[in-house]
Coordinates of C-alpha atoms in Angstrom, one line a residue:
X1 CA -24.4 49.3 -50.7
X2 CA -23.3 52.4 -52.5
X3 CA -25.4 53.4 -55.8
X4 CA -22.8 54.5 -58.6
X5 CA -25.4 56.2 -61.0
X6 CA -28.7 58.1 -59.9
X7 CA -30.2 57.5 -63.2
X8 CA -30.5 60.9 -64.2
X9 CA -28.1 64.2 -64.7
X10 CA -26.1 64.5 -61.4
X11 CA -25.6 67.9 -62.0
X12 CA -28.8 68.8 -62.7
X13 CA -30.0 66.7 -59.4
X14 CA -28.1 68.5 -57.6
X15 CA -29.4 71.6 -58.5
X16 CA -33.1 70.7 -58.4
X17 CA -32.6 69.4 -54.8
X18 CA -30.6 72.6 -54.2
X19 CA -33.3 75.1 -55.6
X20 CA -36.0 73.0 -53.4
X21 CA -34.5 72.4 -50.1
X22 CA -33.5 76.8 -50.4
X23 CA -36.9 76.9 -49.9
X24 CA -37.8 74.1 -48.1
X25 CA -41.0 75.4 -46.9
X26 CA -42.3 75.9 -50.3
X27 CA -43.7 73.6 -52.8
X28 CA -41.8 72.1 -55.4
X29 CA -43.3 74.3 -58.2
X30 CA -42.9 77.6 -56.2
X31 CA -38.6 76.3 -55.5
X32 CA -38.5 74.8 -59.2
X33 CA -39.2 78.5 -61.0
X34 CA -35.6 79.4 -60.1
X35 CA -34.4 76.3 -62.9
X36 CA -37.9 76.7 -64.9
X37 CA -39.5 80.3 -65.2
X38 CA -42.5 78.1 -66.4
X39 CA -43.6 75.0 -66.3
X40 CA -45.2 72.8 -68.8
X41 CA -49.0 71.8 -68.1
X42 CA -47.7 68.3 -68.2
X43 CA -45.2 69.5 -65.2
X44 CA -47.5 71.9 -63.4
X45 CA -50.6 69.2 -63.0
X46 CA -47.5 66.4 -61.5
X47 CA -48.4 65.1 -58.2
X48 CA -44.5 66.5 -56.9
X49 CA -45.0 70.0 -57.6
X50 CA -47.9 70.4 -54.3
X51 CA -45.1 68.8 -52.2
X52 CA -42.4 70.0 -50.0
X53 CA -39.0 68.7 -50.6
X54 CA -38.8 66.5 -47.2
X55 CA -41.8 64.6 -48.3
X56 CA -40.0 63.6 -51.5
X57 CA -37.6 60.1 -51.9
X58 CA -34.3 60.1 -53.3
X59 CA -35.8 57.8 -56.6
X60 CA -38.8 60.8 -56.4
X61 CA -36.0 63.2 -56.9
X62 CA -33.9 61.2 -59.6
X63 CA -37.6 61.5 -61.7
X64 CA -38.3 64.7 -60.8
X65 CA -34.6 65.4 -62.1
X66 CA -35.5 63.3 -65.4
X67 CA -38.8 65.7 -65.5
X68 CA -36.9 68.8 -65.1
X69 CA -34.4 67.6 -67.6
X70 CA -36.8 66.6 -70.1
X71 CA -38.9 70.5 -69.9
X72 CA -35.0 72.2 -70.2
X73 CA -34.6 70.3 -73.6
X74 CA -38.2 70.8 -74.9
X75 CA -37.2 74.8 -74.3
X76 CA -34.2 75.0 -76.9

């Protein structure tokens, strides 16, 4: 049973679960400043961000994805 959309930017996903699993040892909000230089307070107080990347899902990572997405267009 193959899943033909993530429900969120490939591209992007792919680079969020890039930039975290570089550094897997870090948290997510340590391994996200290399897509985000700063977060939002909405993004900064998420539950994800004092994880590791091992301790996330693949739907965790489709949202966090969606989150990430969503600060990159609040920036412009």
């Amino acid at each position: 049973n193959s899943v033909q959309h993530l429900g969120c930017d490939e591209q992007l996903f792919r680079r969020v679960v890039k930039a975290t699993f570089n550094q897997r040892r870090k948290m997510l909000r340590v391994s996200l400043r290399q897509l985000l230089p700063t977060l939002s307070p909405k993004l900064a107080d998420h539950p994800f961000m004092t994880q590791r990347p091992e301790q996330l899902t693949i739907a965790q990572f489709v949202e966090l994805t969606n989150l990430v997405a969503d600060e990159l267009s609040n920036e412009t």
